[in-house]
Amino acid sequence: MSVHDLEKHFQDTIDAEIKIEPLDWMPDAYRKTNIRQISQHAHSEIVGMLPEGNWISRAPSLKRKAILLAKVQDEAGHGLYLYSACETLGTSREETINDLHSGRAKYSSIFNYPTLTWADIGTVGWLVDGAAIMNQVMLTRTSYGPYARAMVRICKEESFHQRQGFESLLVLSKGSEAQRAMCQDAINRWWWPALMMFGPRDSESTNSDQSMKWKIKRKTNDELRQQFVDMCVEQVKLLGMTLPDPNLKWNEETKHYDFGEIDWNEFWQVVKGNGPCNLERLQARKKAWEEGAWVREAAAAHAAKKQKRADANAA
Amino acid sequence: MKATLDYILHLADNALILGQRNAEWCGHGPVLEQDIAISNISLDLIGQARSFYQYAAELKGSGTTEDDLAYLRDERQFRNILLVEQPKGDWAFTTLRQFLFSSYQQLLFQKLTTHDDERLAAISEKTLKEVNYHVRWSSEWVIRLGDGTEESRSRILSALASIWTFTGEMFMPESFETTSGIVVTDLETAWKEKIKTSFAEANIDAPENTFMRSGGKKGIHSEHLGFILAEMQYLQRSYPGCEW
Amino acid sequence: MKSYIRLFFYGDIPGQETGGAPAPQGPKNDWPLWEVFIRSKQGLDHKHVGSLHATDAQMAIENARDVYTRRQEGVSIWVVKSQDIHASRPEESGELYDPAADKIYRHPTFYDLPDEINHM
């Protein structure tokens, strides 16, 4: 088969909504792009454990402690599903992690913000997981099989994350004055970073046309962001709180909420590495990996010894 | 014979404090799969603690809740053993501690499943399933590290040297244990046997003639507990009387 | 070469030299990769759910229990080293693929090459 025929077969497969699997021929760009995106997603899950994990020891009730620990553990699991999916494309876990530690690979910028109070935990669950869910359902239809299957699994587990976050805020919103203030303060700090999660404006995004043409991406960054705003404006009312945007206004013509301008300068700074916690996040991950080296080596050494003994006995 | 409130609190405190220590690994484990494993164990322990605190809360009455017991008692009221409040250390220390403690829990809960106190028996039966897994998982790690590399061996020996002094307390009877019909001294021989088997495979030896620290069951803790509680209880103490 | 998929999770994070490892060199110190198959309590068959790294079968099963079953009772877990799985190829084009292509992953270390070509 010529390369041309392979490309055609590949494209036909995608058009027929059949999944591409690890051993299928694929253009190098497809392979590379998938590696980048799946690993980015995996890194986001793992790094995302840190701002939330921060509050496990200080969770204000046993129930909240258990819920938070379960949620963070889920995220580790999600990272695992995704690293596994990524590995099917020909990279190793170690390489993928090295890319993260070296700064070559990115993770979602939202996790470069600090969780300063208990209310931040509920807010992260509500806004950050909320934004994630909007994207994830679409990703279950992505063309690369292992990625799509990982996403189906993740989606099933994700809904509890957003619900527990919102519920936690609901309790605060009905609590003491100090609790209500804590809740509003957290929303004030996380709202704009959450909007930035949807990425640059469509006008500044690359490759938009192509992905729309192949019906892989069903909505643009701006469309998703708008959908998110519309949803949150309604939800925040249930909390009796406000979103920190004086320009938020219902537009009768478009039937959407108009909202204020994102600080794109902040967006690019954080992506570049100058956010509040970029350094700490990466340091934490590097430290865990480096300090864990002796453990990984010991386990491998022991397995090898055991195998040798087993072989010797069998002989 | 029913179990006393103090005994149930002792069981709860052991589980909570160890759960708290293990959770410190979340996001910082040596490899992702093990991060999940230790978090799972932590979650199990917190679940155990909740079962015991809820029972204790009922015994106490007057509208006491599990959180009242976990968050509003101070250092001198906690009844956990010293072993569980020690810092998590490295992976060798964590897995070794888990092995030593879970092996004890396994023997204890096996006994408690036939206790007269039905509630205690029921909790023990459910908990035993999880504890069996904890023993298995942790014993494997002790073996891996003892029989792994030079470095892992030196670390597990180091951990063993520092931890052994805290193991005696598990078998020193406290009044609330005797009053509840539990004879911890009976468990010691079986525990030692159990430990010996895994230690042999790990190629390490249990220390002998070690002075045994104690006091935790009486509320005389090491300096670590104060810091643990300060962190754990801070929100409830700073915002008293609030719902979360 | 056209891009067949783009990130729309958390928006497009533009890269400089992001991820996408160049020609894979193979894992240096990674533990072996295992595939996990789970049969649920009410299920009839073991289904492939994903993979994980472990040093031996015991660890692989325990990890699978922790990650893929959330400790549900009554599930059956099978783990197989990824390198031991061979796959059929429905649409074969015999001459294009060498024998190593019956492995399930693209990973170069799944193919036992003679030492001379170890640095491929």
XYZ file of C-alpha atoms in Angstrom:
679
model
C 0.000 0.000 0.000
C 1.305 3.405 -0.819
C 1.355 6.156 1.747
C -1.442 7.779 -0.161
C -3.584 4.658 0.193
C -2.749 4.419 3.888
C -3.789 8.020 4.412
C -7.020 7.434 2.612
C -7.772 4.300 4.618
C -6.966 6.212 7.784
C -9.258 9.091 6.868
C -12.044 6.741 5.789
C -11.826 5.019 9.156
C -12.215 8.285 11.002
C -15.064 9.406 8.774
C -16.871 6.141 9.435
C -16.641 6.854 13.169
C -14.497 3.776 13.656
C -11.813 4.178 16.296
C -8.146 4.286 15.465
C -6.315 1.696 17.551
C -2.683 1.502 18.686
C -1.380 -0.610 15.835
C -3.196 1.138 13.020
C -1.142 3.109 10.603
C -1.422 6.801 11.415
C 0.189 9.975 10.191
C 3.078 11.006 12.358
C 1.377 14.287 13.123
C -1.666 12.437 14.394
C 0.482 10.321 16.663
C 2.435 13.314 17.952
C -0.625 15.441 18.511
C -2.362 12.681 20.421
C 0.698 12.124 22.581
C 0.819 15.812 23.369
C -2.835 16.129 24.178
C -3.300 12.901 26.101
C -0.182 13.462 28.160
C -1.148 17.079 28.796
C -4.459 15.832 30.050
C -2.749 13.195 32.228
C -0.329 15.740 33.692
C -3.270 17.986 34.498
C -4.896 15.243 36.522
C -1.722 14.516 38.472
C -0.742 18.117 39.104
C -4.388 18.793 39.937
C -4.024 16.467 42.916
C -1.763 18.990 44.607
C -3.954 22.063 45.143
C -6.756 19.854 46.376
C -4.591 17.411 48.300
C -3.444 20.435 50.290
C -6.630 20.394 52.297
C -7.053 16.692 53.064
C -5.332 17.014 56.414
C -7.384 20.097 57.281
C -10.796 19.048 55.978
C -13.346 20.337 58.518
C -15.270 17.098 58.997
C -14.608 13.396 58.653
C -17.111 13.178 55.839
C -15.404 15.992 53.922
C -12.032 14.427 54.558
C -13.138 11.117 53.100
C -14.832 12.746 50.111
C -11.801 14.874 49.306
C -9.399 11.976 49.632
C -11.599 9.888 47.343
C -11.777 12.695 44.811
C -8.032 13.247 44.734
C -7.481 9.543 44.475
C -9.861 9.469 41.507
C -7.701 12.065 39.840
C -4.661 9.881 40.280
C -6.635 7.094 38.672
C -7.610 9.329 35.788
C -3.983 10.264 35.286
C -3.186 6.595 35.219
C -5.814 5.779 32.587
C -4.457 8.586 30.455
C -0.763 7.762 30.856
C -1.680 4.239 29.809
C -3.526 5.486 26.746
C -0.547 7.656 25.899
C 1.831 4.759 26.237
C 0.041 2.874 23.472
C 1.389 5.482 21.086
C 4.985 4.581 21.709
C 6.166 6.675 24.629
C 7.095 5.379 28.047
C 5.751 6.614 31.361
C 9.216 7.858 32.277
C 9.625 9.871 29.082
C 6.223 11.422 29.474
C 6.972 12.392 33.054
C 10.370 13.775 32.113
C 8.639 16.035 29.626
C 6.478 17.369 32.427
C 9.391 17.937 34.770
C 11.530 19.571 32.133
C 8.753 21.972 31.192
C 8.409 20.641 27.671
C 4.945 19.322 28.371
C 2.236 21.552 29.731
C -0.662 20.938 32.039
C -3.807 22.907 32.569
C -2.916 26.330 33.902
C -5.745 26.351 36.376
C -3.694 24.209 38.721
C -1.095 26.919 39.026
C -3.410 28.794 41.334
C -3.286 28.250 45.107
C -6.044 26.845 47.305
C -5.959 29.359 50.102
C -9.044 28.455 52.106
C -11.438 25.555 52.566
C -13.931 27.316 50.296
C -11.395 27.042 47.478
C -11.889 23.277 47.540
C -15.613 23.560 46.907
C -15.015 26.239 44.296
C -12.485 24.120 42.441
C -14.951 21.245 42.420
C -17.746 23.463 41.144
C -15.923 25.568 38.549
C -12.876 23.577 37.522
C -14.524 20.179 37.375
C -17.551 21.858 35.851
C -15.471 23.207 33.007
C -13.752 19.853 32.599
C -17.003 17.970 32.291
C -18.113 20.216 29.462
C -15.158 19.094 27.422
C -15.030 15.506 28.522
C -18.296 14.318 27.063
C -17.075 15.402 23.657
C -13.766 13.662 24.187
C -15.506 10.328 24.637
C -16.067 10.583 20.893
C -12.483 11.337 20.020
C -11.084 9.233 17.231
C -8.215 7.558 19.067
C -9.636 4.434 20.739
C -7.609 4.189 23.959
C -8.152 7.906 24.626
C -11.886 7.646 24.014
C -12.210 4.649 26.309
C -10.221 6.350 29.042
C -12.554 9.320 28.718
C -15.670 7.179 29.062
C -14.297 5.807 32.295
C -13.334 9.268 33.516
C -16.721 10.756 32.691
C -18.467 8.138 34.764
C -16.431 9.116 37.795
C -16.366 12.843 37.216
C -19.928 13.797 38.000
C -19.478 13.169 41.706
C -16.576 15.609 41.726
C -18.543 18.590 40.582
C -21.541 17.746 42.737
C -19.551 17.436 45.951
C -17.843 20.770 45.245
C -21.068 22.631 44.740
C -22.677 20.957 47.723
C -19.757 21.978 49.904
C -20.265 25.607 48.834
C -23.993 25.361 49.396
C -23.347 24.474 53.022
C -20.976 27.422 53.405
C -23.442 29.759 51.742
C -26.011 28.870 54.389
C -23.550 29.125 57.240
C -22.054 31.819 59.393
C -21.049 35.246 58.154
C -17.432 34.179 58.105
C -18.274 31.088 56.051
C -20.308 33.081 53.561
C -17.476 35.574 53.197
C -15.045 32.691 52.686
C -17.250 31.310 49.932
C -17.573 34.631 48.096
C -13.858 35.298 48.387
C -12.998 31.944 46.824
C -15.399 32.523 43.933
C -13.877 35.956 43.386
C -10.425 34.458 43.017
C -11.258 31.411 40.900
C -13.823 32.758 38.436
C -11.507 34.371 35.900
C -8.899 31.560 35.963
C -11.765 29.129 35.346
C -12.799 31.074 32.241
C -9.208 30.985 31.074
C -9.393 27.196 31.157
C -11.163 27.302 27.808
C -8.085 28.693 26.180
C -7.454 31.591 23.878
C -10.186 33.292 21.903
C -11.200 31.553 18.700
C -9.618 34.346 16.711
C -6.265 33.381 18.202
C -6.620 29.610 18.042
C -4.817 27.636 15.396
C -6.217 24.791 13.314
C -9.779 25.629 14.209
C -11.153 25.107 10.736
C -9.662 21.683 10.201
C -10.899 20.148 13.427
C -14.346 21.547 12.811
C -14.291 20.107 9.294
C -13.499 16.643 10.608
C -16.290 16.964 13.150
C -13.944 16.088 15.989
C -14.254 19.340 17.785
C -17.920 20.187 17.950
C -17.625 23.523 19.634
C -15.048 26.265 19.648
C -13.278 27.671 22.720
C -15.580 30.666 22.765
C -18.690 28.562 22.365
C -17.724 26.356 25.286
C -16.786 29.335 27.386
C -20.126 30.969 26.697
C -21.957 27.789 27.587
C -20.007 27.631 30.831
C -20.788 31.241 31.756
C -24.493 30.782 31.070
C -24.543 27.693 33.284
C -22.615 29.226 36.174
C -24.639 32.434 36.282
C -27.686 30.344 37.091
C -25.871 28.125 39.555
C -24.290 30.977 41.500
C -27.762 32.315 42.216
C -28.480 29.136 44.172
C -25.517 30.010 46.351
C -26.715 33.532 46.886
C -23.275 34.657 45.754
C -22.084 36.849 42.895
C -19.575 36.369 40.120
C -16.836 39.002 40.126
C -17.775 40.506 36.785
C -19.587 43.856 36.714
C -20.157 43.416 32.973
C -22.175 40.236 33.313
C -25.494 40.960 31.660
C -28.234 39.008 29.941
C -28.355 39.733 26.247
C -31.945 39.405 25.036
C -30.929 39.182 21.394
C -28.290 36.484 21.627
C -30.013 34.723 24.523
C -26.685 34.476 26.307
C -24.912 36.337 29.064
C -22.466 38.980 27.939
C -19.399 38.980 30.117
C -16.330 41.067 30.716
C -12.939 40.895 29.123
C -10.512 38.236 30.320
C -7.076 39.452 31.329
C -5.195 37.786 28.493
C -1.955 39.077 29.836
C -2.440 36.983 32.953
C -3.437 34.021 30.816
C -0.229 34.072 28.776
C 1.937 34.755 31.815
C 0.609 31.717 33.616
C 0.967 29.535 30.511
C 4.557 30.743 30.226
C 5.278 29.660 33.772
C 4.774 32.848 35.751
C 1.645 31.886 37.629
C 1.358 31.848 41.444
C 2.218 28.181 41.872
C 3.928 26.944 38.724
C 7.223 26.557 40.495
C 5.815 24.840 43.569
C 3.728 22.394 41.534
C 6.618 21.282 39.423
C 8.949 21.098 42.394
C 6.499 18.895 44.253
C 6.165 16.518 41.331
C 9.909 16.386 40.707
C 10.588 15.767 44.375
C 8.099 12.916 44.540
C 9.568 11.328 41.435
C 13.195 11.741 42.471
C 12.664 10.633 46.032
C 10.714 7.654 44.764
C 13.539 6.422 42.550
C 15.018 4.105 45.170
C 11.575 2.574 45.757
C 11.029 1.865 42.085
C 14.500 0.415 41.755
C 14.083 -1.776 44.818
C 10.809 -3.223 43.572
C 12.283 -3.973 40.171
C 15.381 -5.520 41.757
C 13.291 -7.726 43.984
C 11.143 -8.904 41.098
C 14.259 -9.780 39.162
C 15.683 -11.726 42.102
C 12.444 -13.606 42.527
C 12.343 -14.471 38.866
C 15.908 -15.729 38.967
C 15.155 -17.934 41.943
C 12.025 -19.258 40.262
C 13.954 -20.027 37.086
C 16.675 -21.741 39.092
C 14.118 -23.881 40.880
C 12.385 -24.807 37.674
C 15.648 -25.805 36.075
C -20.089 -7.456 78.096
C -20.240 -4.238 76.148
C -17.222 -2.312 75.043
C -16.544 0.879 76.922
C -16.593 4.307 75.338
C -12.892 4.775 75.904
C -12.102 1.534 74.155
C -14.104 2.460 71.082
C -12.416 5.854 71.067
C -9.028 4.145 71.247
C -9.877 2.056 68.183
C -11.182 5.121 66.377
C -8.214 7.287 67.254
C -5.734 4.663 66.072
C -7.457 4.492 62.706
C -7.886 8.242 62.289
C -4.350 9.232 63.173
C -2.816 6.578 60.934
C -5.244 7.521 58.161
C -4.136 11.128 58.579
C -0.456 10.173 58.352
C -0.922 7.956 55.284
C -2.915 10.637 53.481
C 0.187 12.826 53.548
C 1.468 10.677 50.680
C -1.391 11.665 48.401
C 0.144 13.376 45.370
C 3.666 12.598 46.580
C 3.948 8.827 46.244
C 6.947 7.149 44.586
C 4.870 5.991 41.632
C 1.325 6.702 40.614
C -0.042 3.222 41.220
C 1.312 3.225 44.760
C 0.023 6.722 45.399
C -3.391 5.276 44.741
C -2.704 2.239 46.917
C -1.657 4.197 50.005
C -4.530 6.647 49.542
C -6.886 3.688 49.417
C -5.530 2.420 52.696
C -5.875 5.875 54.172
C -9.469 6.024 53.020
C -10.131 2.621 54.565
C -8.686 3.794 57.871
C -10.740 6.974 57.873
C -13.790 4.854 57.148
C -12.932 2.608 60.082
C -12.471 5.637 62.277
C -15.873 6.969 61.285
C -17.572 3.673 62.097
C -16.014 3.666 65.532
C -16.608 7.372 66.196
C -20.232 7.045 65.196
C -20.654 4.184 67.639
C -18.811 6.103 70.327
C -21.001 9.135 69.690
C -24.086 7.049 70.301
C -22.598 5.634 73.485
C -21.844 9.136 74.674
C -25.303 10.393 73.751
C -26.500 13.956 74.245
C -26.370 14.627 70.529
C -22.631 13.987 70.239
C -21.450 13.534 66.668
C -18.463 11.762 65.119
C -16.941 15.152 64.368
C -17.311 16.322 67.962
C -15.147 13.403 68.984
C -12.583 13.759 66.207
C -12.301 17.542 66.151
C -13.039 18.784 69.649
C -11.046 16.460 71.850
C -7.531 17.566 72.652
C -4.182 15.766 72.859
C -4.690 14.463 76.382
C -8.010 12.945 75.428
C -6.820 11.014 72.411
C -6.220 7.319 73.035
C -4.207 6.236 70.019
C -0.939 4.379 70.400
C 2.321 6.212 69.789
C 3.115 4.082 66.755
C 0.490 5.687 64.544
C 1.352 9.295 65.283
C 4.999 9.025 64.256
C 5.830 10.969 61.076
C 5.375 9.049 57.855
C 9.093 8.995 57.118
C 10.130 7.417 53.847
C 8.381 4.607 51.990
C 10.234 2.045 54.071
C 8.974 3.509 57.327
C 5.414 3.899 56.060
C 5.104 0.364 54.717
C 6.837 -1.169 57.711
C 4.592 0.671 60.130
C 1.547 -0.375 58.151
C 2.674 -3.983 58.266
C 3.314 -4.004 62.003
C 0.075 -2.217 62.821
C -2.191 -4.003 60.347
C -0.930 -7.393 61.502
C -1.971 -6.417 65.013
C -5.339 -5.120 63.775
C -5.904 -8.352 61.895
C -5.447 -10.473 65.009
C -7.474 -8.072 67.104
C -10.429 -7.803 64.762
C -10.475 -11.553 64.256
C -11.021 -11.803 68.008
C -13.537 -8.982 68.079
C -15.846 -10.511 65.461
C -17.078 -12.814 68.237
C -17.315 -10.158 70.914
C -20.542 -9.855 72.903
C -20.888 -6.271 71.834
C -22.773 -6.773 68.580
C -21.998 -3.415 67.132
C -18.303 -3.849 67.786
C -18.436 -7.329 66.291
C -20.169 -6.054 63.172
C -17.701 -3.236 62.623
C -14.836 -5.645 63.180
C -16.139 -8.079 60.620
C -16.428 -5.444 57.953
C -13.094 -3.921 58.839
C -11.311 -7.251 58.812
C -11.784 -7.572 55.055
C -9.936 -4.336 54.495
C -7.288 -5.108 57.072
C -6.516 -8.431 55.409
C -5.650 -6.493 52.305
C -3.562 -3.999 54.252
C -1.508 -6.816 55.728
C -0.975 -8.404 52.351
C 0.005 -5.162 50.619
C 2.335 -3.960 53.336
C 4.025 -7.309 53.919
C 4.885 -7.470 50.243
C 6.511 -4.072 50.423
C 8.557 -4.996 53.469
C 9.807 -8.022 51.571
C 10.501 -6.034 48.408
C 12.498 -3.460 50.283
C 14.288 -5.900 52.557
C 15.215 -8.066 49.610
C 15.597 -5.350 46.981
C 18.625 -3.139 46.610
C 21.380 -2.173 49.041
C 19.714 1.153 49.548
C 16.235 -0.209 50.173
C 17.655 -2.702 52.616
C 19.509 -0.065 54.537
C 16.372 2.054 54.694
C 14.151 -0.730 55.950
C 16.720 -1.636 58.597
C 16.860 1.984 59.613
C 13.104 2.131 59.826
C 13.036 -1.064 61.851
C 15.558 0.290 64.308
C 13.554 3.419 64.974
C 10.083 1.895 64.944
C 10.478 -1.186 67.105
C 10.304 0.686 70.376
C 6.713 1.650 69.536
C 5.459 -1.868 68.926
C 5.240 -2.958 72.533
C 2.412 -0.587 73.376
C -0.034 -2.594 71.270
C 0.217 -5.421 73.806
C 0.304 -3.430 77.026
C -3.146 -3.769 78.534
C -4.969 -0.601 79.405
C -7.909 -0.539 81.775
C -10.479 0.211 79.076
C -9.317 -2.859 77.190
C -9.642 -5.177 80.153
C -13.007 -3.726 81.123
C -14.197 -4.337 77.576
C -13.093 -7.947 77.711
C -10.080 -7.634 75.457
C -6.799 -9.233 76.455
C -4.137 -7.713 74.232
C -1.320 -9.709 75.781
C -2.899 -12.790 74.229
C -2.227 -11.389 70.778
C 1.468 -10.837 71.160
C 2.745 -14.339 70.444
C 0.665 -14.724 67.315
C 1.762 -11.287 66.162
C 5.416 -12.086 66.639
C 5.013 -15.276 64.632
C 3.328 -13.458 61.831
C 5.975 -10.778 61.683
C 8.744 -13.351 61.778
C 7.521 -15.096 58.632
C 7.529 -11.989 56.491
C 10.724 -10.735 58.059
C 12.425 -13.988 57.118
C 11.462 -13.506 53.509
C 12.674 -9.928 53.715
C 15.875 -11.164 55.247
C 15.566 -8.953 58.328
C 15.401 -9.732 62.003
C 13.130 -8.320 64.653
C 15.177 -6.445 67.248
C 15.294 -7.891 70.731
C 15.457 -6.524 74.226
C 14.183 -3.152 73.143
C 12.777 -0.744 75.659
C 9.150 -0.197 74.728
C 7.659 3.279 74.679
C 4.087 3.748 75.776
C 1.639 6.311 77.088
C -0.554 6.938 74.097
C -3.392 4.849 75.423
C -3.293 6.952 78.568
C -3.299 10.223 76.679
C 0.402 10.915 77.199
C 1.520 11.270 73.617
C 4.693 12.123 71.776
C 5.060 15.736 70.680
C 3.819 14.790 67.227
C 0.169 14.481 68.132
C -0.135 18.125 69.062
C 0.893 19.169 65.578
C -1.327 16.590 63.925
C -4.370 17.806 65.830
C -3.525 21.469 65.342
C -3.630 20.932 61.594
C -6.539 18.536 61.561
C -8.828 20.418 63.931
C -7.971 23.973 62.954
C -11.115 24.828 60.968
C -13.504 23.490 63.560
C -11.616 25.301 66.310
C -11.427 28.570 64.346
C -15.064 28.536 63.355
C -16.805 26.878 66.263
C -20.313 25.608 65.910
C -20.436 25.702 62.114
C -21.742 23.201 59.618
C -19.412 22.026 56.880
C 0.528 16.650 7.254
C -2.837 17.671 8.582
C -3.727 17.587 12.226
C -6.444 15.032 12.775
C -7.315 15.953 16.280
C -6.859 18.969 18.424
C -7.012 19.667 22.059
C -10.278 21.048 23.147
C -9.957 19.930 26.696
C -9.151 22.987 28.786
C -8.794 24.906 25.582
C -5.808 24.887 23.353
C -2.659 25.319 25.340
C -0.249 26.518 22.698
C 3.095 24.882 22.903
C 6.532 25.911 22.127
C 8.161 22.562 22.088
C 5.397 20.720 23.838
C 5.252 16.993 24.561
C 5.133 14.715 21.556
C 8.322 12.808 22.199
C 10.531 12.286 19.185
C 11.456 8.795 18.034
C 10.903 6.729 21.156
C 14.007 5.325 22.786
C 12.207 2.893 24.998
C 11.757 3.026 28.729
C 14.865 3.041 30.832
C 13.612 2.220 34.268
C 9.876 1.814 33.957
C 8.339 -1.221 35.547
C 6.829 -3.629 33.021
C 3.446 -2.741 31.576
C 0.473 -4.961 32.276
C -2.951 -5.093 30.661
C -5.906 -5.412 32.974
C -9.080 -7.379 32.328
C -12.002 -7.178 34.739
C -15.140 -9.235 35.052
C -17.727 -7.490 37.146
C -19.742 -9.349 39.751
C -22.712 -9.744 37.427
C -20.609 -9.983 34.325
C -19.934 -12.906 32.079
C -16.693 -11.864 30.459
C -13.453 -10.222 31.360
C -13.181 -6.875 29.627
C -10.056 -4.930 28.912
C -10.077 -1.786 31.039
C -6.604 -0.362 30.661
C -3.040 -0.865 31.710
C -0.654 -0.116 34.542
C 2.934 -0.591 35.619
C 3.929 -3.216 38.166
C 6.982 -5.299 38.943
C 5.165 -8.594 39.260
C 1.767 -10.207 38.851
C 0.876 -9.840 42.516
C 1.480 -6.101 42.460
C -0.329 -5.816 39.142
C -3.440 -7.456 40.546
C -3.401 -5.295 43.648
C -2.912 -2.151 41.621
C -5.697 -3.226 39.290
C -7.946 -3.696 42.273
C -7.118 -0.215 43.536
C -7.378 1.577 40.230
C -9.890 -0.275 38.113
C -12.326 -1.808 40.547
C -12.439 0.756 43.336
C -12.322 -2.215 45.616
C -15.665 -3.629 44.592
C -16.212 -7.070 45.920
C -16.708 -10.114 43.790
C -14.874 -8.886 40.745
C -12.411 -11.075 38.909
C -9.161 -9.585 37.759
C -6.804 -10.879 35.111
C -3.488 -9.233 34.435
C -1.208 -10.050 31.558
C 2.121 -8.547 30.692
C 1.496 -6.375 27.653
C 4.399 -7.935 25.821
C 2.742 -11.346 26.073
C -0.366 -10.278 24.248
C -0.519 -10.977 20.558
C -3.145 -9.375 18.380
C -4.780 -10.279 15.140
C -5.050 -7.759 12.393
C -8.365 -7.863 10.565
C -7.331 -5.911 7.535
C -3.985 -7.393 6.748
C -1.570 -6.215 4.240
C 0.958 -8.933 4.852
C 3.996 -7.545 3.139
C 3.773 -4.204 4.914
C 4.067 -5.511 8.448
C 6.799 -7.517 10.051
C 6.122 -10.218 12.653
C 6.568 -7.796 15.554
C 3.451 -6.004 14.431
C 1.258 -8.578 16.118
C 2.052 -6.935 19.449
C -0.650 -4.672 20.795
C 1.325 -1.497 21.313
C 3.512 0.728 19.233
C 6.076 0.606 21.925
C 9.451 -0.327 20.524
C 10.416 -2.505 23.460
C 7.555 -4.813 22.713
C 9.566 -6.026 19.824
C 12.539 -8.206 20.648
C 15.182 -6.956 18.325
C 18.678 -8.369 18.157
C 21.175 -6.443 20.284
C 22.859 -4.890 17.261
C 19.822 -2.773 16.521
C 19.235 -1.898 20.161
C 19.623 1.790 19.549
C 16.865 2.011 16.989
